[in-house]
Coordinates of C-alpha atoms in Angstrom, one line a residue:
M1 CA 20.8 6.6 -13.9
D2 CA 17.5 5.0 -13.0
N3 CA 18.0 2.9 -9.9
K4 CA 14.4 1.7 -9.8
Q5 CA 13.3 -1.9 -9.9
V6 CA 9.8 -3.5 -10.0
I7 CA 8.1 -6.8 -9.6
T8 CA 4.7 -7.6 -11.0
L9 CA 2.6 -10.4 -9.6
E10 CA -0.8 -12.0 -9.9
T11 CA -3.0 -12.2 -6.8
S12 CA -6.4 -13.6 -6.2
L13 CA -7.8 -10.1 -6.7
G14 CA -5.8 -9.3 -9.9
F15 CA -2.4 -7.9 -10.8
A16 CA -0.2 -6.0 -8.3
A17 CA 3.3 -4.5 -8.4
V18 CA 6.0 -3.4 -6.0
G19 CA 8.6 -0.8 -6.8
F20 CA 12.0 -0.6 -5.2
I21 CA 14.6 2.1 -5.2
D22 CA 18.1 0.7 -4.4
G23 CA 16.4 -2.4 -3.0
V24 CA 14.1 -0.5 -0.6
I25 CA 10.3 -0.6 -1.2
A26 CA 9.2 2.8 -2.6
R27 CA 5.8 2.0 -4.3
L28 CA 3.1 -0.6 -4.1
W29 CA 0.2 -0.9 -6.6
L30 CA -2.7 -2.8 -5.2
P31 CA -4.4 -5.4 -7.4
E32 CA -6.5 -4.5 -10.4
Y33 CA -7.9 -6.8 -13.0
D34 CA -6.5 -5.0 -16.0
R35 CA -2.8 -5.8 -16.3
Q36 CA -2.2 -3.2 -19.0
S37 CA -3.6 -0.5 -16.7
L38 CA -1.3 -1.6 -13.9
E39 CA 1.7 -1.6 -16.3
S40 CA 0.9 1.9 -17.4
R41 CA 0.9 3.1 -13.8
V42 CA 4.2 1.4 -13.2
R43 CA 5.7 3.1 -16.4
L44 CA 4.5 6.5 -15.1
W45 CA 6.5 5.9 -12.0
S46 CA 9.6 4.7 -14.0
P47 CA 9.6 4.0 -17.7
R48 CA 13.0 2.2 -17.3
A49 CA 12.5 0.3 -14.1
I50 CA 14.4 -3.0 -14.2
R51 CA 12.2 -6.1 -13.8
V52 CA 13.4 -8.1 -10.8
K53 CA 12.3 -11.1 -8.8
N54 CA 11.8 -10.9 -5.1
R55 CA 10.1 -14.1 -4.0
D56 CA 9.9 -13.0 -0.4
V57 CA 7.9 -9.9 -1.1
E58 CA 5.9 -11.5 -4.0
N59 CA 4.9 -14.4 -1.7
R60 CA 3.9 -12.1 1.2
V61 CA 1.7 -9.9 -1.1
R62 CA 0.1 -12.9 -2.7
D63 CA -0.4 -14.6 0.7
Y64 CA -2.0 -11.5 2.1
F65 CA -4.7 -11.6 -0.6
N66 CA -5.1 -15.3 0.1
R67 CA -6.1 -14.5 3.7
K68 CA -2.9 -15.6 5.2
Q69 CA -1.2 -13.9 8.1
V70 CA 1.8 -12.0 6.9
T71 CA 3.9 -9.2 8.2
F72 CA 5.5 -6.3 6.3
A73 CA 8.3 -5.1 8.5
D74 CA 10.2 -4.1 5.4
R75 CA 12.2 -0.9 5.1
V76 CA 10.3 1.7 3.0
D77 CA 11.5 4.7 1.1
L78 CA 9.6 7.8 2.3
S79 CA 12.2 10.3 1.1
C80 CA 9.5 12.2 -0.8
A81 CA 7.2 12.6 2.2
N82 CA 7.2 15.7 4.5
D83 CA 7.6 15.3 8.3
F84 CA 3.8 15.2 8.9
A85 CA 3.3 12.5 6.3
K86 CA 6.2 10.5 7.7
R87 CA 4.6 10.7 11.2
V88 CA 1.2 9.6 9.7
Y89 CA 2.8 6.7 7.8
T90 CA 4.7 5.6 10.9
T91 CA 1.5 5.7 12.9
L92 CA -0.4 3.6 10.3
R93 CA 2.3 0.9 10.3
K94 CA 1.5 0.3 14.0
I95 CA -2.2 -0.5 13.3
K96 CA -2.6 -4.3 13.5
R97 CA -4.3 -6.6 11.0
G98 CA -8.0 -6.8 11.7
Q99 CA -8.1 -3.4 13.5
T100 CA -9.4 -0.1 12.3
I101 CA -8.7 3.4 13.5
T102 CA -10.3 6.8 12.8
Y103 CA -8.7 9.6 10.8
S104 CA -8.9 11.8 14.0
A105 CA -7.2 9.1 16.1
V106 CA -4.4 8.8 13.5
A107 CA -3.9 12.6 13.7
A108 CA -3.7 12.5 17.5
L109 CA -1.3 9.6 17.5
A110 CA 0.8 11.4 14.9
G111 CA 1.1 14.4 17.2
S112 CA -1.3 16.6 15.4
P113 CA -4.7 16.5 17.1
G114 CA -7.4 18.0 15.0
A115 CA -5.7 17.3 11.7
A116 CA -8.0 14.5 10.5
R117 CA -8.5 16.1 7.1
A118 CA -4.8 16.4 6.6
V119 CA -4.4 12.7 7.5
G120 CA -6.9 11.9 4.8
Y121 CA -5.0 14.0 2.3
V122 CA -1.7 12.2 3.2
M123 CA -3.4 8.8 3.0
G124 CA -4.7 9.7 -0.5
R125 CA -1.0 10.0 -1.6
N126 CA 0.2 6.9 0.3
P127 CA 2.8 5.4 -2.1
I128 CA 2.9 2.1 -0.3
P129 CA -0.6 1.0 0.6
L130 CA -0.9 -2.4 2.3
I131 CA 2.6 -2.1 3.8
I132 CA 1.5 1.4 5.1
P133 CA -2.1 0.1 5.8
C134 CA -4.2 3.1 5.1
H135 CA -7.1 0.8 4.3
R136 CA -7.5 0.3 8.1
V137 CA -8.6 4.0 8.6
V138 CA -12.3 4.7 8.8
R139 CA -14.5 7.7 9.5
S140 CA -15.5 8.5 13.0
D141 CA -19.1 7.2 12.3
G142 CA -17.6 3.8 11.3
S143 CA -18.2 4.2 7.6
L144 CA -15.3 3.3 5.3
G145 CA -14.4 6.7 3.9
G146 CA -12.4 7.0 0.7
F147 CA -9.7 4.8 -0.9
T148 CA -7.6 6.3 -3.7
T149 CA -6.7 3.2 -5.7
A150 CA -7.9 1.7 -8.9
G151 CA -10.2 -0.6 -6.9
G152 CA -11.6 2.2 -4.8
V153 CA -13.7 1.7 -1.7
A154 CA -14.8 -1.8 -2.9
L155 CA -11.1 -2.9 -2.6
K156 CA -10.8 -1.3 0.8
K157 CA -13.9 -3.2 2.0
K158 CA -12.5 -6.5 0.5
M159 CA -9.1 -5.9 2.3
L160 CA -10.8 -5.3 5.6
E161 CA -12.9 -8.5 5.1
L162 CA -9.8 -10.5 4.3
E163 CA -8.2 -9.3 7.5
S164 CA -11.2 -10.0 9.7
G165 CA -11.9 -13.4 8.3
G166 CA -15.1 -12.3 6.6

């Protein structure tokens, strides 16, 4: 039995979605302008996900993209992540809005100094971007680095600008 649920919402930057397993956030798809493309990504995750309403999560995601201060203290499902990835994701959740951190600093805080490349690999597979704010991680030279979403680095830049008031 498929115990997955999903909400789809429109933000100022396009259409986004949040996936739940047994009511716990397990996926988040950042905004993209093509709703059909987003819907096909959701179907890849679960072709039979039940459409639900969760006004609280919907409003906070929408508010984030409208430059409002929101918090995402929600429980998240990381059952598919290995121990290293869980440590990286836990570390990322401590990075505050408007702050950035380097890949190497994340590795050190996650208990694996010198594992900056591994941090990048884990972040590229982050199932819950925004709530696990991988967009706040930059290269040691201050450049943005990569961002594995439909919006790419341009979306990462926009999210950092939203957070800094730019």
